[in-house]
mmCIF file of C-alpha atoms and ligand atoms in Angstrom:
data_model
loop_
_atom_site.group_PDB
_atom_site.id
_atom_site.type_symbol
_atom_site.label_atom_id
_atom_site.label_comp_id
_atom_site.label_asym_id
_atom_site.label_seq_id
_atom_site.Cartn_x
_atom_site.Cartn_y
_atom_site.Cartn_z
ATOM 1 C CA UNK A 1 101.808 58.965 74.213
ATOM 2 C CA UNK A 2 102.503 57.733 77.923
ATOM 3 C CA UNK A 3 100.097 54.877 80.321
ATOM 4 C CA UNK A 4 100.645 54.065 83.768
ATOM 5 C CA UNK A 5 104.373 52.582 83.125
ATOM 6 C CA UNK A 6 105.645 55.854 82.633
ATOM 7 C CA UNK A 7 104.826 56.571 86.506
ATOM 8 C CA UNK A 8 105.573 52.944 87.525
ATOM 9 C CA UNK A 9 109.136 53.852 88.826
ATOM 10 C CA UNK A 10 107.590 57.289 90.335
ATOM 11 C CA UNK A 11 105.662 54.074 92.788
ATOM 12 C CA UNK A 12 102.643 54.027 91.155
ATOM 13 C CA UNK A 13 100.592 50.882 90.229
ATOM 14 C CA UNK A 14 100.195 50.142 86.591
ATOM 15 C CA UNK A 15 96.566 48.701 86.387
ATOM 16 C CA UNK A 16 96.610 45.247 84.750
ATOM 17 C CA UNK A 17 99.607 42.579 85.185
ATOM 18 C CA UNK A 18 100.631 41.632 88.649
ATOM 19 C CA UNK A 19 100.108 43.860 91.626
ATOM 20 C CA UNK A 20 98.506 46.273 89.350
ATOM 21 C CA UNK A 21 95.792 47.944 90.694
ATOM 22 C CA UNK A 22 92.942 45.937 88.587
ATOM 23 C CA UNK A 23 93.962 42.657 90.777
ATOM 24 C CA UNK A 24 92.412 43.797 93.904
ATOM 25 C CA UNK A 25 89.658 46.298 93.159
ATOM 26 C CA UNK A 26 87.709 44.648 89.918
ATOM 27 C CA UNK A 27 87.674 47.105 87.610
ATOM 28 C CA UNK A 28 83.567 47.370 86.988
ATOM 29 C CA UNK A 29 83.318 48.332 90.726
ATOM 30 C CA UNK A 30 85.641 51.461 90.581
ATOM 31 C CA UNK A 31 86.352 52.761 86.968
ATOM 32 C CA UNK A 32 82.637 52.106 85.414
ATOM 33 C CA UNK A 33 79.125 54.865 85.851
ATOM 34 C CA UNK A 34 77.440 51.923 86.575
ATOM 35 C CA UNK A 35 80.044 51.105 89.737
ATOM 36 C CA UNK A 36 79.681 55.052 90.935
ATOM 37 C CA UNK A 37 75.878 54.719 90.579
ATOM 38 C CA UNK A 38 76.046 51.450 92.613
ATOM 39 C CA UNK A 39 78.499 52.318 95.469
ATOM 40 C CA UNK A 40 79.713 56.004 95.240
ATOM 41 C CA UNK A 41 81.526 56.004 98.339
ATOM 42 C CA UNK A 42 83.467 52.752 97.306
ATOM 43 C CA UNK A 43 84.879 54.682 94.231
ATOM 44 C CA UNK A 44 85.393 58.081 96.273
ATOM 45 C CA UNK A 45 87.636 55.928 98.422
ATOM 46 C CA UNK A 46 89.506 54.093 95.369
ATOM 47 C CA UNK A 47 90.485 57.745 94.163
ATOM 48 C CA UNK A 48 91.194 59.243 97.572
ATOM 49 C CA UNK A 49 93.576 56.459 97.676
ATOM 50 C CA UNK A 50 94.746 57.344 94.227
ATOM 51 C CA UNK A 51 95.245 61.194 95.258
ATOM 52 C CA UNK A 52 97.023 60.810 98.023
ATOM 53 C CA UNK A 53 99.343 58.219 96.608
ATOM 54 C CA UNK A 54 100.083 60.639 93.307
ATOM 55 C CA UNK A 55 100.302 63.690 95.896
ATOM 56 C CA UNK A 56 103.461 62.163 96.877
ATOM 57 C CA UNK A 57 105.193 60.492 94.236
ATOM 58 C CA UNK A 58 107.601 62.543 92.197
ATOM 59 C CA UNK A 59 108.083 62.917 88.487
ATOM 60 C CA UNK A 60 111.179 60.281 87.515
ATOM 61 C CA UNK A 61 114.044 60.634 84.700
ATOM 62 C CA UNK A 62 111.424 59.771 81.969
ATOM 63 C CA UNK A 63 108.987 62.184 82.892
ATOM 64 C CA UNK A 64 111.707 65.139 83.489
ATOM 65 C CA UNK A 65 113.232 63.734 79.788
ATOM 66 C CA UNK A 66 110.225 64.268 78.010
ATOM 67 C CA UNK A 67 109.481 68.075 79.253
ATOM 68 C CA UNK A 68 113.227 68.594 78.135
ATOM 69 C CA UNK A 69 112.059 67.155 74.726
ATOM 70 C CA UNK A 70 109.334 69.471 75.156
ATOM 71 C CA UNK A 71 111.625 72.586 75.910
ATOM 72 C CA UNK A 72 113.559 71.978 72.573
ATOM 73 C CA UNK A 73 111.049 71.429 70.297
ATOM 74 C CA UNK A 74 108.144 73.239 71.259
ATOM 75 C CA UNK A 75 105.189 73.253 69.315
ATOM 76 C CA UNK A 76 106.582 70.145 67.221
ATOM 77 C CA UNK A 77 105.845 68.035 70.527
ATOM 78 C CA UNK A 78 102.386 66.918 72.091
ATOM 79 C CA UNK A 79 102.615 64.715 74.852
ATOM 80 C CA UNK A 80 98.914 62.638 75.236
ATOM 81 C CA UNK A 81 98.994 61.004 78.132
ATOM 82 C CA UNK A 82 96.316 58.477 79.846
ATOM 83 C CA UNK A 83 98.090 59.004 83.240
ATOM 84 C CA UNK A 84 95.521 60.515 85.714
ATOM 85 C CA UNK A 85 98.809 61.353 88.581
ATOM 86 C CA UNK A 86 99.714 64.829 87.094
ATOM 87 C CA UNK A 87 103.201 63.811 86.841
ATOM 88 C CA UNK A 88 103.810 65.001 83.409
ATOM 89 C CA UNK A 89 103.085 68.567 84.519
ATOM 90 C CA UNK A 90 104.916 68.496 87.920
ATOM 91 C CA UNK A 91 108.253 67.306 85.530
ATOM 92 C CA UNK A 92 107.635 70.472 83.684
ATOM 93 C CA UNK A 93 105.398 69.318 80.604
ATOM 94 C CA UNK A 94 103.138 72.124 79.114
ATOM 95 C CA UNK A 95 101.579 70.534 76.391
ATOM 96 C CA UNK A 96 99.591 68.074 77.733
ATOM 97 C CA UNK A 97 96.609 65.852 76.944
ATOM 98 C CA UNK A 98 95.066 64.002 79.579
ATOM 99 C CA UNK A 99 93.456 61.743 77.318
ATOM 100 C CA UNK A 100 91.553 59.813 80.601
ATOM 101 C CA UNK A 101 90.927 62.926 82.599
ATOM 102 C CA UNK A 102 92.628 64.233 86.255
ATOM 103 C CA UNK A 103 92.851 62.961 89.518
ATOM 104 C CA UNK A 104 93.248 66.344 90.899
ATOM 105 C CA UNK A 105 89.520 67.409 89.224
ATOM 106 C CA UNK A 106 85.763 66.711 89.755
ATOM 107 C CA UNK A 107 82.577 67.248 88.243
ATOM 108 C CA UNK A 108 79.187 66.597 88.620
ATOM 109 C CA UNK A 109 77.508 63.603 87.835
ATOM 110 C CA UNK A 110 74.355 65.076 86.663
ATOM 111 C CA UNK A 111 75.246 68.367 84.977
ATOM 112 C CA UNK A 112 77.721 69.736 82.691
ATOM 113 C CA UNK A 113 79.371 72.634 84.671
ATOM 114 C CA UNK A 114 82.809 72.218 83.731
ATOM 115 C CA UNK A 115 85.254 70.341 86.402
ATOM 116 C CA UNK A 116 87.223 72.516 88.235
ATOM 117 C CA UNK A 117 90.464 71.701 90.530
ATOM 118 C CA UNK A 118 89.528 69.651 94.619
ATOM 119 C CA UNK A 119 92.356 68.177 96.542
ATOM 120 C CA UNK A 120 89.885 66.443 98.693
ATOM 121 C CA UNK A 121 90.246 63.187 99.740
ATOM 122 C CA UNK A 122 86.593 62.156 100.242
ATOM 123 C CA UNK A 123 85.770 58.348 101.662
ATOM 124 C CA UNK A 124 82.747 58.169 103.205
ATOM 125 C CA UNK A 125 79.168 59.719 103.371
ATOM 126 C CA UNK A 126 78.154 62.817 103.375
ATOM 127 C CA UNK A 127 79.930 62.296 100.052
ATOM 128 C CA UNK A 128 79.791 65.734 98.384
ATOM 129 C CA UNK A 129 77.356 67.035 96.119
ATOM 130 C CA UNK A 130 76.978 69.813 93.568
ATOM 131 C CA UNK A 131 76.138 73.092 94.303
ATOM 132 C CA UNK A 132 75.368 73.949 91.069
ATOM 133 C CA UNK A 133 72.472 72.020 90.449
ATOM 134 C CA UNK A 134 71.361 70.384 93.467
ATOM 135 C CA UNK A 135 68.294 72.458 94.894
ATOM 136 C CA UNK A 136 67.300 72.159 98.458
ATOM 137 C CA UNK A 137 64.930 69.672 99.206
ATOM 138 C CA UNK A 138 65.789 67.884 95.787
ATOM 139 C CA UNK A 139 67.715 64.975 95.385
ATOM 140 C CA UNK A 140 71.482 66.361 95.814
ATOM 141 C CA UNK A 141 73.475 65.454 93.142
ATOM 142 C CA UNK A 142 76.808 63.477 93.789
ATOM 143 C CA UNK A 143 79.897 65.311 92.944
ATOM 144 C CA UNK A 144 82.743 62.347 91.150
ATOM 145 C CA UNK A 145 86.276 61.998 90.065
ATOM 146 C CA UNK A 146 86.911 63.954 86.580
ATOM 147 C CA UNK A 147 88.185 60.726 85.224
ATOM 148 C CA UNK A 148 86.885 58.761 82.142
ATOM 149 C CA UNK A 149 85.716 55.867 82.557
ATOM 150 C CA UNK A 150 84.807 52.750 80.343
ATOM 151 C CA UNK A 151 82.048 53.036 78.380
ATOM 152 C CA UNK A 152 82.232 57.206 78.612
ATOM 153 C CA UNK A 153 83.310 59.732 75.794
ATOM 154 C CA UNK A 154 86.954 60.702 75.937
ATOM 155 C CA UNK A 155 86.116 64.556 75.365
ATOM 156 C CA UNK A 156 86.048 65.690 71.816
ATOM 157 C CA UNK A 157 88.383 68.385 72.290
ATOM 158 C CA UNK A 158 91.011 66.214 73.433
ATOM 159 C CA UNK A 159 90.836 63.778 70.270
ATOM 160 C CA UNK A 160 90.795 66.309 68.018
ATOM 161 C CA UNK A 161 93.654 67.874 69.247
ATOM 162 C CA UNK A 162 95.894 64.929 69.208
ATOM 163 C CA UNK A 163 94.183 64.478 65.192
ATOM 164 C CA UNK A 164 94.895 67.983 64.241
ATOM 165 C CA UNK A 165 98.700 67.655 65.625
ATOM 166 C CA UNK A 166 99.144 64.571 63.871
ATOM 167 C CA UNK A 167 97.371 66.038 60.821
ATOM 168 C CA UNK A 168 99.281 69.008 60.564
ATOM 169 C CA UNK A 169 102.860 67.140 60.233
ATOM 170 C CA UNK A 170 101.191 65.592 57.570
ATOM 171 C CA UNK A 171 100.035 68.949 56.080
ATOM 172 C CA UNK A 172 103.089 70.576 56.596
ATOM 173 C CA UNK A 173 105.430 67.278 55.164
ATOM 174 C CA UNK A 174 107.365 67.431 58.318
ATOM 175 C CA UNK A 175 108.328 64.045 59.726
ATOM 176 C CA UNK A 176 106.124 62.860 62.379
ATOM 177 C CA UNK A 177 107.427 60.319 65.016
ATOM 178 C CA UNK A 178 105.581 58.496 67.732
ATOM 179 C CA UNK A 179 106.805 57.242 70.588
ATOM 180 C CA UNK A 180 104.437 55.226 73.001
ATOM 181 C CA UNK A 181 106.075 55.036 76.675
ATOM 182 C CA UNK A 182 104.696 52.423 79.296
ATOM 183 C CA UNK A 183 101.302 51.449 77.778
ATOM 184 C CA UNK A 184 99.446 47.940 77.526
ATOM 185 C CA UNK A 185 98.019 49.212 74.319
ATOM 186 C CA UNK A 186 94.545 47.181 75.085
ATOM 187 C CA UNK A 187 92.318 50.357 76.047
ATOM 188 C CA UNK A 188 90.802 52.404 72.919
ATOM 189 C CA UNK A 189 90.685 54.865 71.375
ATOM 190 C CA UNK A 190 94.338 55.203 72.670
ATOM 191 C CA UNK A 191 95.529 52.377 71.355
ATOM 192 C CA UNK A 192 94.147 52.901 67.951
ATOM 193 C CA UNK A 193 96.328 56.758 68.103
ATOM 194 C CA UNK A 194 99.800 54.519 66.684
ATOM 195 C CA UNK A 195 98.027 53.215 63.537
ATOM 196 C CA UNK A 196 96.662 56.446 62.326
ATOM 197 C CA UNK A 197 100.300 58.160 62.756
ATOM 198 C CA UNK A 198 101.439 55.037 60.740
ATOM 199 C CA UNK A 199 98.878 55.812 58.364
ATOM 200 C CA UNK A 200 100.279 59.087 58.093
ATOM 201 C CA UNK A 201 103.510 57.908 57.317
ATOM 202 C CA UNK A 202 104.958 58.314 61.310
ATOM 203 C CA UNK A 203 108.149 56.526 62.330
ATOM 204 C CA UNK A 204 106.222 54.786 65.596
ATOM 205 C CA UNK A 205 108.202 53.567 68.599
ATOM 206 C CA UNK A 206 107.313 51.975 71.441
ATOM 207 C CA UNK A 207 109.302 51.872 74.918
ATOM 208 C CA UNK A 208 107.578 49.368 77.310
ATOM 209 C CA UNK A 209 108.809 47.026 79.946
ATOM 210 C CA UNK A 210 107.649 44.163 78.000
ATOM 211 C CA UNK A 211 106.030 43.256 74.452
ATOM 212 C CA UNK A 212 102.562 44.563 74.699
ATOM 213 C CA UNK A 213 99.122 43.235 72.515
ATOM 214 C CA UNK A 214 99.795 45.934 69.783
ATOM 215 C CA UNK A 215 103.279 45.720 69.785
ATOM 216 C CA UNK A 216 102.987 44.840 65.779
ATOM 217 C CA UNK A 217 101.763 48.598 65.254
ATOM 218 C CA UNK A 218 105.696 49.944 66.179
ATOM 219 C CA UNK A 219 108.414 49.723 63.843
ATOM 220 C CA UNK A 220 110.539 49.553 67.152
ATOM 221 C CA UNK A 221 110.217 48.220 69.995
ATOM 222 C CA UNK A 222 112.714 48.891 73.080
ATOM 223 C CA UNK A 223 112.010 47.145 75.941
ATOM 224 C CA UNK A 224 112.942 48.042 79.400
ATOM 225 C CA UNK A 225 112.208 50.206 82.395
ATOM 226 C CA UNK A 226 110.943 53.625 81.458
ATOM 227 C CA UNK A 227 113.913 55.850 83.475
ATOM 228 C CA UNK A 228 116.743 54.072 81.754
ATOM 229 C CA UNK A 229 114.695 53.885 78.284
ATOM 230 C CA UNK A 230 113.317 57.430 77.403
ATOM 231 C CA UNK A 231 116.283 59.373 78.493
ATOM 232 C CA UNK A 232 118.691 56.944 76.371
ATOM 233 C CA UNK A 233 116.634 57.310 73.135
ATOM 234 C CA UNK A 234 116.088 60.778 73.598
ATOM 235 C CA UNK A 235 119.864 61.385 73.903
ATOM 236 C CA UNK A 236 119.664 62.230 77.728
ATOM 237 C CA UNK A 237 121.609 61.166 80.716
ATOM 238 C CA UNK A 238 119.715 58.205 82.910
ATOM 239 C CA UNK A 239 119.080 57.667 86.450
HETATM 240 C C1 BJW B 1 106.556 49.752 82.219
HETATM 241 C C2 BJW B 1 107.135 49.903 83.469
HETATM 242 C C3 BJW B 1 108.305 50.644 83.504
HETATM 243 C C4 BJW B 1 105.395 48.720 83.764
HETATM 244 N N1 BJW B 1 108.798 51.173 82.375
HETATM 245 N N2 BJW B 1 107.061 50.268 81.117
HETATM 246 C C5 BJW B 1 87.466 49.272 70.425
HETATM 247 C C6 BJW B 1 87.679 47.928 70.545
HETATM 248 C C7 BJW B 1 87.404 47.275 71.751
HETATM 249 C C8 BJW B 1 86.882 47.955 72.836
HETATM 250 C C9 BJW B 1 86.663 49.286 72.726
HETATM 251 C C10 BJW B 1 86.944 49.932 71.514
HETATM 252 N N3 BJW B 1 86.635 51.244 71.674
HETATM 253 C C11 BJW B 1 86.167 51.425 72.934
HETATM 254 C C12 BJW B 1 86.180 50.253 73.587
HETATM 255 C C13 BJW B 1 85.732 50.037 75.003
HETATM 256 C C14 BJW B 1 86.770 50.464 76.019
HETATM 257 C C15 BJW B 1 88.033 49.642 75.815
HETATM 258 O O1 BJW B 1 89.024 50.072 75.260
HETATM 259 N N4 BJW B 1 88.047 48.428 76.330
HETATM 260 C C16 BJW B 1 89.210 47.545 76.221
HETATM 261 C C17 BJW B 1 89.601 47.054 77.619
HETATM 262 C C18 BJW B 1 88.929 46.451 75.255
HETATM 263 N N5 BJW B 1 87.079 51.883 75.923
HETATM 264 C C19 BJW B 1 86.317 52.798 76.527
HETATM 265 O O2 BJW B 1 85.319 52.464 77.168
HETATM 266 C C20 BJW B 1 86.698 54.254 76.370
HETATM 267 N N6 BJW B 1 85.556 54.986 75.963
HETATM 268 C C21 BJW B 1 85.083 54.963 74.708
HETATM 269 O O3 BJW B 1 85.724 54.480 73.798
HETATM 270 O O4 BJW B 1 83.842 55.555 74.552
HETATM 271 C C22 BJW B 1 83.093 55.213 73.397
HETATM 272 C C23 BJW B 1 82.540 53.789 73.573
HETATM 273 C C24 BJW B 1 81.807 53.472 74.692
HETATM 274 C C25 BJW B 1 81.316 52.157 74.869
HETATM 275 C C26 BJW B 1 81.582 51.192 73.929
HETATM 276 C C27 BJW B 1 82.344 51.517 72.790
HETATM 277 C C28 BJW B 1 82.813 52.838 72.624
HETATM 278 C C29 BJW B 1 87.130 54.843 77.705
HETATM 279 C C30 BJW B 1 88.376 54.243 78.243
HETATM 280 C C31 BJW B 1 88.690 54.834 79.619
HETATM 281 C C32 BJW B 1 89.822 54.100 80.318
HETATM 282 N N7 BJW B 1 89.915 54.493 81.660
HETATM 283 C C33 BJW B 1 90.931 53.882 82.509
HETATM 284 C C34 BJW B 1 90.522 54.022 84.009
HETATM 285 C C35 BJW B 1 90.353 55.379 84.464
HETATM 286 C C36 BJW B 1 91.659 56.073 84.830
HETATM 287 C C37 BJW B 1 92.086 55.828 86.247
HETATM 288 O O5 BJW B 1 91.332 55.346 87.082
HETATM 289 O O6 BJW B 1 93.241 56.139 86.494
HETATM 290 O O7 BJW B 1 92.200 54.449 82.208
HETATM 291 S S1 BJW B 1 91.173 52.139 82.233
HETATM 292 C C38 BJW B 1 92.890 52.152 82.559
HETATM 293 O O8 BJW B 1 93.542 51.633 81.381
HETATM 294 C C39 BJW B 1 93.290 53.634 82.706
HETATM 295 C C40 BJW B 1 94.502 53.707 81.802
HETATM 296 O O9 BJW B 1 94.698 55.044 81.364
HETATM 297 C C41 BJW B 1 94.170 52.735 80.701
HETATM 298 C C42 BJW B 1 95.369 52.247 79.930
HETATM 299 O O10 BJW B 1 96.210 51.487 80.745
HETATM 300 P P1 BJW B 1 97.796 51.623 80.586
HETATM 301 O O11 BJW B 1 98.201 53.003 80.905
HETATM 302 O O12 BJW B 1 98.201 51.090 79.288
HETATM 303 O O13 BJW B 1 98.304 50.718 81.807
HETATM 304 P P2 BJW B 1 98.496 49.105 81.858
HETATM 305 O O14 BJW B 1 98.557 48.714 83.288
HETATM 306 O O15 BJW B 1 97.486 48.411 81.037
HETATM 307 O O16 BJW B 1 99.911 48.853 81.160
HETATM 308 C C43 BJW B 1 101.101 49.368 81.701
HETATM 309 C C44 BJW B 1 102.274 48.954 80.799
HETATM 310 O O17 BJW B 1 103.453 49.541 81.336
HETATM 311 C C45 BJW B 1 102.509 47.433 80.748
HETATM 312 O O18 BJW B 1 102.629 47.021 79.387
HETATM 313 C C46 BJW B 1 103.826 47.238 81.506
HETATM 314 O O19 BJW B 1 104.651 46.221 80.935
HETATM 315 C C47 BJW B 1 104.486 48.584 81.318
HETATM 316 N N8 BJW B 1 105.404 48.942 82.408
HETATM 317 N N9 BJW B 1 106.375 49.184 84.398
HETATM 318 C C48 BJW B 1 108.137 50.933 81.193
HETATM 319 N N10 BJW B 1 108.979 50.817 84.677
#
């Protein structure tokens, strides 16, 4: 399972800590319904932002080290991320969770047609609106990042996914390792995804930067910066 310090060294922000992106833009403005409902065109501009920075960073040596995992173990590997930048797949990942949803999809805010891809960058009104279910002469409905935010559902799908991988180690008495890469471990339910492999009798690692809240859920703990980390305990060359 990956966070934001996976895509640190790709120059990304991490969100919390110093000069992460929490410390200017408070986080119930941008990353809450209640902040879109409030001031929609203040959180269309927070993800523009967001696009067009993850539009041009590259994958780094941890990313490209975990699609090589991928490559050699195939369906033995899932790879949840809560990264939003696409990263994972531009380093060549397949099998993918985006636990927190996409930067590079919307939705509606109002009905439940299913997001599909934009590369947009929208920052001011006429913000747009769903075509789907906005009627004319009726109140449009506001199109919004395809990203989770606190207090929403992470989609069912997703959780169950991640469950049924971890169950089916279990089922199948294969050993299960987890390995947590450049997360804060304070946002749930992805935090809570390292005790239930431990209940299941998974090795868990964790490679972060620095000690993080939940740090007493790993067995291991190897601190450092993500590029040097992941490749080394995965047995590949570093940049
Ligand atoms: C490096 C590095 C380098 C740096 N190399 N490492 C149970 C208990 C308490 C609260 C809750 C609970 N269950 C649910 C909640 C409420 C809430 C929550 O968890 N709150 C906590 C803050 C307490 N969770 C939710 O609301 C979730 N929904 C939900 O559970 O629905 C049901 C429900 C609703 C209401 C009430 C109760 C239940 C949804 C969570 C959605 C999170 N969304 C965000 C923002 C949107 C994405 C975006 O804009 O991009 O997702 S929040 C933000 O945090 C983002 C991230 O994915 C997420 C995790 O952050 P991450 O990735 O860990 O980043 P950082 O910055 O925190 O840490 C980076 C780490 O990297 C650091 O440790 C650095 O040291 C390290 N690092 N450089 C290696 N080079």
């Amino acid at each position: 399972m990956t966070g934001a310090g996976i895509s640190a060294e790709s120059g990304l922000p991490t969100f919390r800590g110093k000069d992460g992106l929490w410390e200017d833009q408070p986080v119930q403005e941008v990353a809450t319904p209640r902040g879109f409902a409030r001031d929609p065109a203040l959180v269309w501009r927070f993800y523009s932002a967001r696009r067009a920075a993850a539009d041009s960073a590259r994958p780094n040596a941890a990313h490209l080290a975990l699609a090589e995992l991928e490559r050699s173990m195939g369906d033995r590997f899932l790879l949840a991320t809560q990264n939003v930048d696409g990263l994972h797949q531009a380093a060549g990942s397949e099998r993918v969770i985006e636990l927190h949803g996409s930067l590079w999809r919307t939705r509606c805010s109002r009905c439940q047609r299913p997001s599909f891809e934009d590369r947009r960058y929208p920052v001011a009104p006429p913000l747009p609106v769903c075509d789907v279910c906005t009627e004319p002469g009726v109140d449009a409905a506001l199109l919004r990042p395809a990203i989770v935010w606190f207090e929403e559902m992470l989609d069912p799908d997703d959780q169950g996914e991640v469950v049924r991988f971890l169950r089916r180690a279990d089922a199948e008495r294969a050993p299960l390792l987890f390995l947590a890469i450049g997360t804060s471990g304070i946002v749930y339910p992805a935090a809570a995804y390292v005790r239930y492999a431990k209940e299941l009798g998974a090795g868990t690692w964790l490679a972060n930067l620095e000690r993080p809240e939940n740090d007493w859920a790993f067995d291991h703990v190897v601190e450092g910066p993500a590029t040097a980390v992941v490749p080394a305990m995965l047995g590949l060359a570093g940049s």
